Short mmCIF file of C-alpha atoms in Angstrom, two decimals:
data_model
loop_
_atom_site.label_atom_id
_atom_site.label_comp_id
_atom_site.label_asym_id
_atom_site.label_seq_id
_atom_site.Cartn_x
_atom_site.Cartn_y
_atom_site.Cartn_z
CA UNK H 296 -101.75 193.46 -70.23
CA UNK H 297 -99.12 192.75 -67.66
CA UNK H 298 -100.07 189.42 -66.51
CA UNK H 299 -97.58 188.71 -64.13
CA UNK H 300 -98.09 192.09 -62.55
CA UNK H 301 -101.81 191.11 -62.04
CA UNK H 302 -101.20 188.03 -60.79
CA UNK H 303 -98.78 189.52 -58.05
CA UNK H 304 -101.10 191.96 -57.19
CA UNK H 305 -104.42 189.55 -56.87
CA UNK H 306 -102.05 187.12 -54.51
CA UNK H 307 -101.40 190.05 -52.47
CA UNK H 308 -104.60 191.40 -52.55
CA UNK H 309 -106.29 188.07 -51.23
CA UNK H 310 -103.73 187.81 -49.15
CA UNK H 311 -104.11 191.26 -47.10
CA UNK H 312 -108.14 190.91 -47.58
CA UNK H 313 -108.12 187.43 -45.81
CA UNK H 314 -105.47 188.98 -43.12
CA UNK H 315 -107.63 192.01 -42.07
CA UNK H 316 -110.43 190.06 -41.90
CA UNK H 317 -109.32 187.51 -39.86
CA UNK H 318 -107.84 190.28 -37.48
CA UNK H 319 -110.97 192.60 -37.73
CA UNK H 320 -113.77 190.84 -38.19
CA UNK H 321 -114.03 189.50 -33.83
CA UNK H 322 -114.23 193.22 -33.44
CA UNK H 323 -117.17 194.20 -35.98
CA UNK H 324 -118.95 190.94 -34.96
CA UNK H 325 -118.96 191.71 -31.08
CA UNK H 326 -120.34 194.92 -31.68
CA UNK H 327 -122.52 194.45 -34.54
CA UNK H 328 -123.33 190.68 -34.67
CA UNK H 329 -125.52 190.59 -38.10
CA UNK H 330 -123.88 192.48 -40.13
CA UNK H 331 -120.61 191.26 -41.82
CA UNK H 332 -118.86 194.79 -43.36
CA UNK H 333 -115.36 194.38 -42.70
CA UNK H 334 -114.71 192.08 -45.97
CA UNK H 335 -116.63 194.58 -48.54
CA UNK H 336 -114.46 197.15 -47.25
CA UNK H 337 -110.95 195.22 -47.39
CA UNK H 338 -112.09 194.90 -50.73
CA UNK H 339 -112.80 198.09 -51.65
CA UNK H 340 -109.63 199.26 -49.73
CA UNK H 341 -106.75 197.00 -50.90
CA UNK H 342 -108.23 196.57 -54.19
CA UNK H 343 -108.71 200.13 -54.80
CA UNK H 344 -105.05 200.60 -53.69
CA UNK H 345 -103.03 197.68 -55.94
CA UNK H 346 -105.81 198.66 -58.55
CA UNK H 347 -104.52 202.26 -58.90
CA UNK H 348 -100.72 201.05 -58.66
CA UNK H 349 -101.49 198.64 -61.58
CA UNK H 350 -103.28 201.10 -63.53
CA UNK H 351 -101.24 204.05 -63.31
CA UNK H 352 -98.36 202.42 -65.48
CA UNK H 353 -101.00 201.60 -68.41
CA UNK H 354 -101.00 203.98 -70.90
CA UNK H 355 -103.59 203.00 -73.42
CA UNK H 356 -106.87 201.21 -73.27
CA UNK H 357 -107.17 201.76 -69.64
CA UNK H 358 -110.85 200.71 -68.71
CA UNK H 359 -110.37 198.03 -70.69
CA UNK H 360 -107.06 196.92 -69.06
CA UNK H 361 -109.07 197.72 -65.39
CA UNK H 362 -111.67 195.53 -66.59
CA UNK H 363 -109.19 192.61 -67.42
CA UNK H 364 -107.10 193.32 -64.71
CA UNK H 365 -110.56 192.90 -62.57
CA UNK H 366 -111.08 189.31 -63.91
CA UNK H 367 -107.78 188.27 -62.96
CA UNK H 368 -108.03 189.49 -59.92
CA UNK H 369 -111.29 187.79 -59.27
CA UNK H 370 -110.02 184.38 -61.04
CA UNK H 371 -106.53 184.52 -58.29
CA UNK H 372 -109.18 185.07 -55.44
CA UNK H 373 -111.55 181.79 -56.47
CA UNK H 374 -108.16 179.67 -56.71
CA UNK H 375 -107.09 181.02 -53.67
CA UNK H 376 -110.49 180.25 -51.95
CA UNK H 377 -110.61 176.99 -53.30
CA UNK H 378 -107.14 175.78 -52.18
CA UNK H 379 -107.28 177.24 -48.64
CA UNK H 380 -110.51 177.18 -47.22
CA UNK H 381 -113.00 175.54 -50.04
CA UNK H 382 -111.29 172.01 -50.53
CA UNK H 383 -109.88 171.28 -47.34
CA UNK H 384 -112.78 172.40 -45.87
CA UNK H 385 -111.46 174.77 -44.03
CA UNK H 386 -113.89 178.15 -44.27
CA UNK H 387 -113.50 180.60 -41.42
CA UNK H 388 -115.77 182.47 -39.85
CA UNK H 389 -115.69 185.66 -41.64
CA UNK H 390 -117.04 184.22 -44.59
CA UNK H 391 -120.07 181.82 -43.73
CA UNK H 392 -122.14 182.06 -46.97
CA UNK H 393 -119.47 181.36 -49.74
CA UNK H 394 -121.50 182.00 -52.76
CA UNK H 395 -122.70 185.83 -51.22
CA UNK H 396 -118.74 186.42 -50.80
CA UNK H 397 -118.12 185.33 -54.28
CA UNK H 398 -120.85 187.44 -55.70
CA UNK H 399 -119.63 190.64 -54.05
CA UNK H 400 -116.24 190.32 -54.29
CA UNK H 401 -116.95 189.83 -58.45
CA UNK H 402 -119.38 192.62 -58.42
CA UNK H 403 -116.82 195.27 -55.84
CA UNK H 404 -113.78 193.81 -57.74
CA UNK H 405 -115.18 194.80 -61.11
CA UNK H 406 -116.37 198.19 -60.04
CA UNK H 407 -113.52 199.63 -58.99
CA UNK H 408 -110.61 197.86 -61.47
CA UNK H 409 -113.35 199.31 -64.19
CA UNK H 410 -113.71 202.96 -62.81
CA UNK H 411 -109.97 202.95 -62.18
CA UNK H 412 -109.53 202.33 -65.65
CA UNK H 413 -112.24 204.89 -66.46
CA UNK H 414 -110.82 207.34 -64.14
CA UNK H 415 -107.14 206.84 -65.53
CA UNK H 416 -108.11 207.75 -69.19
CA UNK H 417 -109.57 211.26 -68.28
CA UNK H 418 -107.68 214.02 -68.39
CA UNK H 419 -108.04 216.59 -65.07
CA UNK H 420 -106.59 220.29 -64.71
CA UNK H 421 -107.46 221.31 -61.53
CA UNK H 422 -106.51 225.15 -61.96
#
């Protein structure tokens, strides 16, 4: 595993997930007030991206690398939460129940790092 690699990537990943939704979410919320979508889908969208860059250069043991590669990523996001927003009691308004956040960021994080992996082990010939 390229540990330094992951870490990188799960910085920048919570860093570009906590920037959209701060800049997106006053638009989702004034048009659709109950329903917070904007940080599932930074997830899925920057993760999916760094997750393909990281797994593309792993050449063995790739859904088990996507599934180690997922815990870091999740472990760098709960660090990150907890030293910005969690201890100095700073939480924004984008993420209002904490421990919903935390369970779908483990459970989107996980899901895609793992079906990269799966995905990166097949072999496709698209004739």
């Amino acid at each position: 595993m390229k540990v330094k690699l992951a870490i990188i990537y799960g910085i920048v990943i919570w860093v570009l997930i906590t920037i959209f939704s701060s800049v997106f979410n006053p638009i989702f919320t004034d048009n659709l007030p109950r329903v917070n979508i904007i940080i599932p889908l930074a997830i899925i969208i920057v993760t999916g991206f760094f997750g393909i860059l990281y797994i593309r250069s792993i050449e063995t043991n790739e859904v088990v690398e996507g599934i180690l590669v997922g815990i870091v990523f999740i472990i760098i996001d709960f660090i990150l939460d907890m030293f910005v927003f969690i201890l100095p009691n700073n939480m924004p308004p984008f993420v209002q129940d904490y421990p919903l956040h935390l369970f779908s960021m483990i459970v989107i994080t996980l899901l895609i790092t793992t079906l990269l992996g799966y995905l990166a082990q097949m072999s496709i010939d698209l004739k």
